[in-house]
């Protein structure tokens, strides 16, 4: 007797459903790739200068940006230009696209008539107050306006979510770089430009790595800021980070002079014992672990060091007479190393009045 197997409704629709699901996943992945570039271009230089000719339309501008390796998706750029009402409004002249600018920011810049830009460099390790002062002195934006625009809720970036309450809440996230800032750009737009640059540099790999370390992004940037202020050069950054992780994991205090200097509001070359006893959540001589937040805006090398610290047995370091740090595994070795350094130097190379090194 022949047995006939009837195709069920499930079997009939199984393959189409799988195809649709795969197509949806592919579309979502593609959208993510497109969105990343739209929200912040990634170029190999801090800024790239372009020239818009009289009569250039959207297609010509999009093609130029693509050929200059500034944008990756000219079709998306053209769609955004059309939907945003930018078509037909591009102004001739030169312009500089900074690393991390979004498509919207580029479009807004290109429709600005008689645009002039001021080039300004924000050094690695600058604090917010130093950035505000530099922008003010350059005549770009008043420091009062800059401070008034420092509200995390006004910017849509994942790393600004759920930041703890503290003074200078956005410290650490204004990425140090060279910027071309068009005249009349608002304080909000300048801050957004710096945040966009941070966003383009802090890749998904770094988010994943922070998760592996069991750290929040804020803790990573806080560690990076300490490394930025303590390391003498790029070669030392990962090892300096390793020392502070060792101290944190063993329950020891960081005892970083840089955190006290942040409290004082100056890079005081010699700290007094009274300075190290100031009651502040930033004072790592009093409170164990991380300070309450970043103490400066670190560069990408310090961020990498915080994410990928050197595995070391060292718990101490002191600045040697040759200008390089001497790392030690034990306090006894540290005391010996101090014999080859300024005897008033602390573990991080800063001087402390009447204090002979670090004692637990």
mmCIF file of C-alpha atoms in Angstrom:
data_model
loop_
_atom_site.group_PDB
_atom_site.id
_atom_site.type_symbol
_atom_site.label_atom_id
_atom_site.label_comp_id
_atom_site.label_asym_id
_atom_site.label_seq_id
_atom_site.Cartn_x
_atom_site.Cartn_y
_atom_site.Cartn_z
ATOM 1 C CA UNK A 1 0.000 0.000 0.000
ATOM 2 C CA UNK A 2 1.401 3.393 -0.936
ATOM 3 C CA UNK A 3 1.598 5.993 1.809
ATOM 4 C CA UNK A 4 1.100 9.590 0.799
ATOM 5 C CA UNK A 5 2.739 12.271 2.917
ATOM 6 C CA UNK A 6 0.784 15.492 2.812
ATOM 7 C CA UNK A 7 2.707 18.751 3.154
ATOM 8 C CA UNK A 8 1.591 20.544 6.280
ATOM 9 C CA UNK A 9 0.989 24.262 6.465
ATOM 10 C CA UNK A 10 4.142 24.599 8.596
ATOM 11 C CA UNK A 11 6.291 22.826 6.029
ATOM 12 C CA UNK A 12 4.826 24.924 3.261
ATOM 13 C CA UNK A 13 5.805 28.190 4.957
ATOM 14 C CA UNK A 14 9.022 27.118 6.695
ATOM 15 C CA UNK A 15 11.482 28.041 3.932
ATOM 16 C CA UNK A 16 9.884 31.446 3.090
ATOM 17 C CA UNK A 17 9.898 32.389 6.794
ATOM 18 C CA UNK A 18 13.596 31.519 7.095
ATOM 19 C CA UNK A 19 14.376 33.544 3.969
ATOM 20 C CA UNK A 20 12.459 36.520 5.335
ATOM 21 C CA UNK A 21 14.205 36.238 8.715
ATOM 22 C CA UNK A 22 17.638 36.141 7.084
ATOM 23 C CA UNK A 23 16.718 39.117 4.913
ATOM 24 C CA UNK A 24 15.593 41.080 7.984
ATOM 25 C CA UNK A 25 18.864 40.323 9.805
ATOM 26 C CA UNK A 26 20.871 41.406 6.763
ATOM 27 C CA UNK A 27 18.844 44.605 6.471
ATOM 28 C CA UNK A 28 19.334 45.424 10.153
ATOM 29 C CA UNK A 29 23.088 44.838 9.893
ATOM 30 C CA UNK A 30 23.310 46.981 6.766
ATOM 31 C CA UNK A 31 21.294 49.744 8.428
ATOM 32 C CA UNK A 32 23.676 49.678 11.389
ATOM 33 C CA UNK A 33 26.684 50.099 9.092
ATOM 34 C CA UNK A 34 24.996 52.971 7.256
ATOM 35 C CA UNK A 35 23.910 54.648 10.487
ATOM 36 C CA UNK A 36 27.409 54.538 11.986
ATOM 37 C CA UNK A 37 28.901 56.565 9.142
ATOM 38 C CA UNK A 38 25.932 58.948 9.035
ATOM 39 C CA UNK A 39 26.332 59.762 12.723
ATOM 40 C CA UNK A 40 30.072 60.260 12.607
ATOM 41 C CA UNK A 41 32.458 59.999 9.669
ATOM 42 C CA UNK A 42 35.774 58.286 10.258
ATOM 43 C CA UNK A 43 38.716 59.788 8.420
ATOM 44 C CA UNK A 44 42.407 59.141 8.868
ATOM 45 C CA UNK A 45 43.160 62.791 9.497
ATOM 46 C CA UNK A 46 41.891 65.139 12.196
ATOM 47 C CA UNK A 47 40.371 67.306 9.479
ATOM 48 C CA UNK A 48 40.138 67.285 5.680
ATOM 49 C CA UNK A 49 39.681 70.462 3.663
ATOM 50 C CA UNK A 50 37.368 70.452 0.624
ATOM 51 C CA UNK A 51 36.347 73.041 -1.947
ATOM 52 C CA UNK A 52 32.777 73.512 -3.161
ATOM 53 C CA UNK A 53 32.612 75.167 -6.578
ATOM 54 C CA UNK A 54 29.970 77.662 -7.696
ATOM 55 C CA UNK A 55 26.924 75.727 -8.868
ATOM 56 C CA UNK A 56 27.892 72.387 -7.341
ATOM 57 C CA UNK A 57 24.781 70.339 -6.653
ATOM 58 C CA UNK A 58 24.136 67.524 -4.225
ATOM 59 C CA UNK A 59 25.403 64.788 -6.546
ATOM 60 C CA UNK A 60 28.671 66.614 -7.198
ATOM 61 C CA UNK A 61 29.233 67.325 -3.509
ATOM 62 C CA UNK A 62 28.376 63.766 -2.471
ATOM 63 C CA UNK A 63 30.747 62.356 -5.109
ATOM 64 C CA UNK A 64 33.549 64.685 -3.990
ATOM 65 C CA UNK A 65 33.112 63.686 -0.354
ATOM 66 C CA UNK A 66 33.156 60.036 -1.380
ATOM 67 C CA UNK A 67 36.269 60.398 -3.529
ATOM 68 C CA UNK A 68 38.019 62.255 -0.687
ATOM 69 C CA UNK A 69 37.224 59.227 1.503
ATOM 70 C CA UNK A 70 35.168 61.362 3.883
ATOM 71 C CA UNK A 71 31.785 59.637 3.499
ATOM 72 C CA UNK A 72 31.198 55.995 2.643
ATOM 73 C CA UNK A 73 27.611 56.209 1.397
ATOM 74 C CA UNK A 74 27.001 59.048 -1.103
ATOM 75 C CA UNK A 75 23.498 57.771 -1.896
ATOM 76 C CA UNK A 76 22.512 58.099 1.768
ATOM 77 C CA UNK A 77 24.107 61.557 1.838
ATOM 78 C CA UNK A 78 22.008 62.601 -1.170
ATOM 79 C CA UNK A 79 18.813 61.195 0.360
ATOM 80 C CA UNK A 80 19.477 63.041 3.622
ATOM 81 C CA UNK A 81 20.209 66.237 1.686
ATOM 82 C CA UNK A 82 16.926 65.977 -0.220
ATOM 83 C CA UNK A 83 14.792 65.076 2.805
ATOM 84 C CA UNK A 84 16.440 67.783 4.897
ATOM 85 C CA UNK A 85 15.874 70.511 2.318
ATOM 86 C CA UNK A 86 19.577 71.098 1.628
ATOM 87 C CA UNK A 87 19.394 70.519 -2.155
ATOM 88 C CA UNK A 88 20.200 73.629 -4.136
ATOM 89 C CA UNK A 89 21.551 75.540 -1.138
ATOM 90 C CA UNK A 90 25.237 74.571 -1.112
ATOM 91 C CA UNK A 91 27.478 77.615 -0.826
ATOM 92 C CA UNK A 92 30.762 77.868 -2.747
ATOM 93 C CA UNK A 93 34.061 78.046 -0.902
ATOM 94 C CA UNK A 94 36.359 75.945 1.226
ATOM 95 C CA UNK A 95 35.344 73.958 4.271
ATOM 96 C CA UNK A 96 37.061 71.537 6.616
ATOM 97 C CA UNK A 97 35.328 68.327 7.654
ATOM 98 C CA UNK A 98 36.487 67.163 11.071
ATOM 99 C CA UNK A 99 36.745 63.536 12.106
ATOM 100 C CA UNK A 100 33.494 62.443 13.747
ATOM 101 C CA UNK A 101 31.173 64.947 12.050
ATOM 102 C CA UNK A 102 27.742 63.581 11.146
ATOM 103 C CA UNK A 103 26.202 63.909 7.704
ATOM 104 C CA UNK A 104 23.825 66.516 9.140
ATOM 105 C CA UNK A 105 26.697 68.579 10.513
ATOM 106 C CA UNK A 106 28.494 68.425 7.163
ATOM 107 C CA UNK A 107 25.336 69.505 5.328
ATOM 108 C CA UNK A 108 24.720 72.372 7.743
ATOM 109 C CA UNK A 109 28.296 73.547 7.270
ATOM 110 C CA UNK A 110 28.063 73.394 3.473
ATOM 111 C CA UNK A 111 24.940 75.554 3.257
ATOM 112 C CA UNK A 112 26.471 78.256 5.474
ATOM 113 C CA UNK A 113 27.276 81.338 3.352
ATOM 114 C CA UNK A 114 30.656 83.046 3.672
ATOM 115 C CA UNK A 115 31.729 80.348 6.048
ATOM 116 C CA UNK A 116 34.986 80.911 7.853
ATOM 117 C CA UNK A 117 36.416 78.468 10.311
ATOM 118 C CA UNK A 118 38.852 78.743 13.176
ATOM 119 C CA UNK A 119 41.265 75.869 13.618
ATOM 120 C CA UNK A 120 41.815 74.980 17.241
ATOM 121 C CA UNK A 121 43.641 72.106 18.890
ATOM 122 C CA UNK A 122 42.412 70.619 22.157
ATOM 123 C CA UNK A 123 45.410 68.811 23.687
ATOM 124 C CA UNK A 124 45.107 65.406 25.320
ATOM 125 C CA UNK A 125 44.612 65.724 29.045
ATOM 126 C CA UNK A 126 42.841 69.086 28.952
ATOM 127 C CA UNK A 127 40.115 69.616 31.532
ATOM 128 C CA UNK A 128 36.750 71.112 30.581
ATOM 129 C CA UNK A 129 37.674 74.433 32.156
ATOM 130 C CA UNK A 130 40.818 74.593 30.003
ATOM 131 C CA UNK A 131 38.786 73.824 26.865
ATOM 132 C CA UNK A 132 36.261 76.533 27.758
ATOM 133 C CA UNK A 133 39.043 79.055 28.399
ATOM 134 C CA UNK A 134 40.807 78.235 25.113
ATOM 135 C CA UNK A 135 37.599 78.587 23.082
ATOM 136 C CA UNK A 136 36.859 81.869 24.836
ATOM 137 C CA UNK A 137 40.355 83.264 24.245
ATOM 138 C CA UNK A 138 40.155 82.273 20.562
ATOM 139 C CA UNK A 139 36.917 84.242 20.250
ATOM 140 C CA UNK A 140 34.962 81.158 19.201
ATOM 141 C CA UNK A 141 32.443 81.015 22.035
ATOM 142 C CA UNK A 142 32.229 82.520 25.503
ATOM 143 C CA UNK A 143 33.123 80.240 28.381
ATOM 144 C CA UNK A 144 29.817 81.020 30.102
ATOM 145 C CA UNK A 145 27.877 79.845 27.043
ATOM 146 C CA UNK A 146 30.082 76.761 26.837
ATOM 147 C CA UNK A 147 29.396 75.795 30.448
ATOM 148 C CA UNK A 148 25.677 76.482 30.033
ATOM 149 C CA UNK A 149 25.564 73.930 27.171
ATOM 150 C CA UNK A 150 27.177 71.127 29.188
ATOM 151 C CA UNK A 151 23.957 69.208 29.843
ATOM 152 C CA UNK A 152 24.198 65.461 29.071
ATOM 153 C CA UNK A 153 20.454 65.197 28.492
ATOM 154 C CA UNK A 154 20.772 67.554 25.512
ATOM 155 C CA UNK A 155 22.930 65.071 23.565
ATOM 156 C CA UNK A 156 21.994 61.651 22.249
ATOM 157 C CA UNK A 157 25.011 59.434 22.913
ATOM 158 C CA UNK A 158 24.971 56.115 24.795
ATOM 159 C CA UNK A 159 28.089 56.912 26.819
ATOM 160 C CA UNK A 160 26.355 59.913 28.414
ATOM 161 C CA UNK A 161 23.518 57.836 29.849
ATOM 162 C CA UNK A 162 23.310 57.245 33.603
ATOM 163 C CA UNK A 163 26.387 59.268 34.517
ATOM 164 C CA UNK A 164 26.700 59.770 38.292
ATOM 165 C CA UNK A 165 26.017 63.186 39.762
ATOM 166 C CA UNK A 166 29.243 65.175 40.095
ATOM 167 C CA UNK A 167 30.852 68.471 39.214
ATOM 168 C CA UNK A 168 31.935 68.512 35.583
ATOM 169 C CA UNK A 169 29.641 65.620 34.707
ATOM 170 C CA UNK A 170 30.776 65.570 31.059
ATOM 171 C CA UNK A 171 34.483 65.640 31.901
ATOM 172 C CA UNK A 172 36.293 62.942 29.941
ATOM 173 C CA UNK A 173 34.057 62.906 26.858
ATOM 174 C CA UNK A 174 35.108 66.054 24.974
ATOM 175 C CA UNK A 175 37.547 64.326 22.677
ATOM 176 C CA UNK A 176 40.944 66.026 22.284
ATOM 177 C CA UNK A 177 41.673 66.729 18.606
ATOM 178 C CA UNK A 178 42.158 69.524 16.097
ATOM 179 C CA UNK A 179 38.852 71.050 15.034
ATOM 180 C CA UNK A 180 37.807 73.442 12.313
ATOM 181 C CA UNK A 181 34.991 75.413 13.927
ATOM 182 C CA UNK A 182 32.875 77.557 11.577
ATOM 183 C CA UNK A 183 32.022 81.070 12.682
ATOM 184 C CA UNK A 184 28.722 81.430 14.487
ATOM 185 C CA UNK A 185 28.724 77.763 15.539
ATOM 186 C CA UNK A 186 26.874 77.549 18.854
ATOM 187 C CA UNK A 187 28.337 76.173 22.073
ATOM 188 C CA UNK A 188 25.915 73.252 21.817
ATOM 189 C CA UNK A 189 27.140 72.409 18.295
ATOM 190 C CA UNK A 190 30.796 72.651 19.339
ATOM 191 C CA UNK A 191 30.222 70.267 22.238
ATOM 192 C CA UNK A 192 28.262 67.954 19.937
ATOM 193 C CA UNK A 193 31.198 68.011 17.513
ATOM 194 C CA UNK A 194 33.568 66.889 20.280
ATOM 195 C CA UNK A 195 31.156 64.237 21.530
ATOM 196 C CA UNK A 196 30.712 62.968 17.966
ATOM 197 C CA UNK A 197 34.501 62.657 17.662
ATOM 198 C CA UNK A 198 34.566 60.617 20.890
ATOM 199 C CA UNK A 199 31.736 58.470 19.575
ATOM 200 C CA UNK A 200 33.605 57.707 16.355
ATOM 201 C CA UNK A 201 36.774 56.785 18.261
ATOM 202 C CA UNK A 202 35.149 54.659 20.972
ATOM 203 C CA UNK A 203 34.229 51.729 18.754
ATOM 204 C CA UNK A 204 31.971 48.749 19.405
ATOM 205 C CA UNK A 205 35.113 46.745 20.130
ATOM 206 C CA UNK A 206 35.780 49.057 23.069
ATOM 207 C CA UNK A 207 32.213 48.694 24.379
ATOM 208 C CA UNK A 208 32.662 44.914 24.200
ATOM 209 C CA UNK A 209 36.020 45.104 25.944
ATOM 210 C CA UNK A 210 34.597 47.226 28.771
ATOM 211 C CA UNK A 211 31.915 44.564 29.241
ATOM 212 C CA UNK A 212 34.630 41.870 29.391
ATOM 213 C CA UNK A 213 36.404 43.831 32.109
ATOM 214 C CA UNK A 214 33.168 44.223 34.070
ATOM 215 C CA UNK A 215 33.473 48.009 33.869
ATOM 216 C CA UNK A 216 31.164 50.814 32.860
ATOM 217 C CA UNK A 217 32.255 53.173 30.091
ATOM 218 C CA UNK A 218 32.537 55.890 32.722
ATOM 219 C CA UNK A 219 34.952 53.753 34.759
ATOM 220 C CA UNK A 220 37.041 53.083 31.653
ATOM 221 C CA UNK A 221 37.272 56.794 30.835
ATOM 222 C CA UNK A 222 38.002 57.615 34.466
ATOM 223 C CA UNK A 223 40.913 55.148 34.448
ATOM 224 C CA UNK A 224 42.062 56.529 31.095
ATOM 225 C CA UNK A 225 42.048 60.062 32.491
ATOM 226 C CA UNK A 226 44.272 59.029 35.411
ATOM 227 C CA UNK A 227 46.628 57.260 33.003
ATOM 228 C CA UNK A 228 46.659 60.367 30.778
ATOM 229 C CA UNK A 229 47.833 62.526 33.660
ATOM 230 C CA UNK A 230 50.271 60.027 35.180
ATOM 231 C CA UNK A 231 52.091 58.381 32.253
ATOM 232 C CA UNK A 232 55.179 60.086 30.935
ATOM 233 C CA UNK A 233 54.919 58.734 27.394
ATOM 234 C CA UNK A 234 52.922 56.358 25.187
ATOM 235 C CA UNK A 235 55.198 53.419 25.998
ATOM 236 C CA UNK A 236 54.358 53.697 29.715
ATOM 237 C CA UNK A 237 50.586 54.069 29.485
ATOM 238 C CA UNK A 238 49.598 50.393 29.495
ATOM 239 C CA UNK A 239 51.973 49.614 32.387
ATOM 240 C CA UNK A 240 50.774 52.590 34.416
ATOM 241 C CA UNK A 241 47.223 51.330 33.876
ATOM 242 C CA UNK A 242 48.334 47.862 35.010
ATOM 243 C CA UNK A 243 49.723 49.306 38.248
ATOM 244 C CA UNK A 244 46.483 51.098 39.080
ATOM 245 C CA UNK A 245 44.409 48.011 38.253
ATOM 246 C CA UNK A 246 46.669 45.987 40.570
ATOM 247 C CA UNK A 247 46.139 48.485 43.353
ATOM 248 C CA UNK A 248 42.385 48.588 42.798
ATOM 249 C CA UNK A 249 42.042 44.797 42.666
ATOM 250 C CA UNK A 250 44.071 44.348 45.855
ATOM 251 C CA UNK A 251 42.020 46.887 47.785
ATOM 252 C CA UNK A 252 44.822 49.461 47.935
ATOM 253 C CA UNK A 253 44.135 53.123 47.309
ATOM 254 C CA UNK A 254 45.193 54.660 44.009
ATOM 255 C CA UNK A 255 46.940 57.541 45.813
ATOM 256 C CA UNK A 256 47.248 59.459 42.572
ATOM 257 C CA UNK A 257 48.500 63.004 42.971
ATOM 258 C CA UNK A 258 46.769 63.910 39.725
ATOM 259 C CA UNK A 259 43.375 63.394 41.371
ATOM 260 C CA UNK A 260 44.333 65.831 44.138
ATOM 261 C CA UNK A 261 45.585 68.329 41.566
ATOM 262 C CA UNK A 262 42.151 68.107 39.922
ATOM 263 C CA UNK A 263 40.491 68.968 43.215
ATOM 264 C CA UNK A 264 42.835 71.903 43.748
ATOM 265 C CA UNK A 265 42.146 73.197 40.252
ATOM 266 C CA UNK A 266 45.830 73.498 39.463
ATOM 267 C CA UNK A 267 48.721 71.215 38.656
ATOM 268 C CA UNK A 268 50.501 72.055 41.848
ATOM 269 C CA UNK A 269 54.044 70.629 41.537
ATOM 270 C CA UNK A 270 54.392 69.917 45.264
ATOM 271 C CA UNK A 271 51.415 68.648 47.270
ATOM 272 C CA UNK A 272 51.226 69.158 51.002
ATOM 273 C CA UNK A 273 50.024 66.491 53.396
ATOM 274 C CA UNK A 274 46.970 68.713 53.946
ATOM 275 C CA UNK A 275 46.252 68.611 50.209
ATOM 276 C CA UNK A 276 46.127 64.808 50.249
ATOM 277 C CA UNK A 277 43.614 64.926 53.116
ATOM 278 C CA UNK A 278 41.002 67.075 51.353
ATOM 279 C CA UNK A 279 37.654 65.328 51.680
ATOM 280 C CA UNK A 280 36.497 64.894 48.099
ATOM 281 C CA UNK A 281 35.156 61.924 46.096
ATOM 282 C CA UNK A 282 38.016 62.655 43.677
ATOM 283 C CA UNK A 283 40.663 62.200 46.394
ATOM 284 C CA UNK A 284 42.219 58.776 45.874
ATOM 285 C CA UNK A 285 44.392 59.225 48.963
ATOM 286 C CA UNK A 286 41.241 58.959 51.080
ATOM 287 C CA UNK A 287 38.815 56.845 49.056
ATOM 288 C CA UNK A 288 39.712 53.484 47.496
ATOM 289 C CA UNK A 289 39.155 52.630 43.853
ATOM 290 C CA UNK A 290 38.270 55.050 41.089
ATOM 291 C CA UNK A 291 37.625 58.720 41.715
ATOM 292 C CA UNK A 292 33.985 59.683 41.167
ATOM 293 C CA UNK A 293 34.691 60.588 37.540
ATOM 294 C CA UNK A 294 37.336 61.468 34.949
ATOM 295 C CA UNK A 295 39.901 64.120 35.884
ATOM 296 C CA UNK A 296 40.588 65.213 32.296
ATOM 297 C CA UNK A 297 39.689 64.403 28.705
ATOM 298 C CA UNK A 298 42.000 61.542 27.695
ATOM 299 C CA UNK A 299 43.340 60.770 24.229
ATOM 300 C CA UNK A 300 42.818 57.506 22.401
ATOM 301 C CA UNK A 301 46.156 55.994 23.534
ATOM 302 C CA UNK A 302 45.219 56.378 27.198
ATOM 303 C CA UNK A 303 41.762 54.938 26.481
ATOM 304 C CA UNK A 304 43.407 51.923 24.835
ATOM 305 C CA UNK A 305 45.710 51.529 27.850
ATOM 306 C CA UNK A 306 42.716 51.549 30.205
ATOM 307 C CA UNK A 307 41.024 48.868 28.099
ATOM 308 C CA UNK A 308 44.125 46.770 27.465
ATOM 309 C CA UNK A 309 46.441 47.253 30.466
ATOM 310 C CA UNK A 310 49.790 45.552 30.626
ATOM 311 C CA UNK A 311 49.842 42.484 32.844
ATOM 312 C CA UNK A 312 52.423 43.371 35.468
ATOM 313 C CA UNK A 313 53.364 42.490 39.040
ATOM 314 C CA UNK A 314 54.196 46.126 39.759
ATOM 315 C CA UNK A 315 52.271 48.057 42.399
ATOM 316 C CA UNK A 316 54.454 51.154 42.550
ATOM 317 C CA UNK A 317 56.212 53.567 40.254
ATOM 318 C CA UNK A 318 58.293 56.647 40.842
ATOM 319 C CA UNK A 319 59.851 59.169 38.514
ATOM 320 C CA UNK A 320 63.562 58.510 38.103
ATOM 321 C CA UNK A 321 66.286 61.090 37.670
ATOM 322 C CA UNK A 322 66.413 60.303 33.951
ATOM 323 C CA UNK A 323 62.803 61.394 33.504
ATOM 324 C CA UNK A 324 61.439 57.855 33.141
ATOM 325 C CA UNK A 325 59.361 55.996 35.704
ATOM 326 C CA UNK A 326 60.831 53.158 37.748
ATOM 327 C CA UNK A 327 58.298 50.381 38.410
ATOM 328 C CA UNK A 328 58.504 48.153 41.492
ATOM 329 C CA UNK A 329 56.685 45.007 42.592
ATOM 330 C CA UNK A 330 57.155 45.466 46.337
ATOM 331 C CA UNK A 331 57.279 48.396 48.698
ATOM 332 C CA UNK A 332 60.855 47.488 49.624
ATOM 333 C CA UNK A 333 61.882 47.645 45.970
ATOM 334 C CA UNK A 334 59.986 50.892 45.694
ATOM 335 C CA UNK A 335 61.990 52.383 48.557
ATOM 336 C CA UNK A 336 65.193 51.303 46.832
ATOM 337 C CA UNK A 337 63.993 52.850 43.577
ATOM 338 C CA UNK A 338 63.326 56.081 45.389
ATOM 339 C CA UNK A 339 67.045 56.213 46.131
ATOM 340 C CA UNK A 340 67.507 56.826 42.409
ATOM 341 C CA UNK A 341 64.836 59.509 42.317
ATOM 342 C CA UNK A 342 63.855 62.729 43.968
ATOM 343 C CA UNK A 343 63.322 61.587 47.598
ATOM 344 C CA UNK A 344 60.120 63.645 47.867
ATOM 345 C CA UNK A 345 58.486 61.873 44.927
ATOM 346 C CA UNK A 346 55.344 59.809 45.462
ATOM 347 C CA UNK A 347 54.288 56.653 43.659
ATOM 348 C CA UNK A 348 53.063 58.595 40.657
ATOM 349 C CA UNK A 349 56.065 60.847 40.336
ATOM 350 C CA UNK A 350 54.486 63.934 41.881
ATOM 351 C CA UNK A 351 56.111 65.544 44.864
ATOM 352 C CA UNK A 352 54.532 65.443 48.304
ATOM 353 C CA UNK A 353 55.837 67.679 51.032
ATOM 354 C CA UNK A 354 57.414 65.771 53.927
ATOM 355 C CA UNK A 355 56.291 62.356 52.717
ATOM 356 C CA UNK A 356 58.758 59.568 51.917
ATOM 357 C CA UNK A 357 56.829 57.487 49.429
ATOM 358 C CA UNK A 358 53.663 55.485 49.852
ATOM 359 C CA UNK A 359 52.904 53.600 53.024
ATOM 360 C CA UNK A 360 49.845 51.487 53.548
#
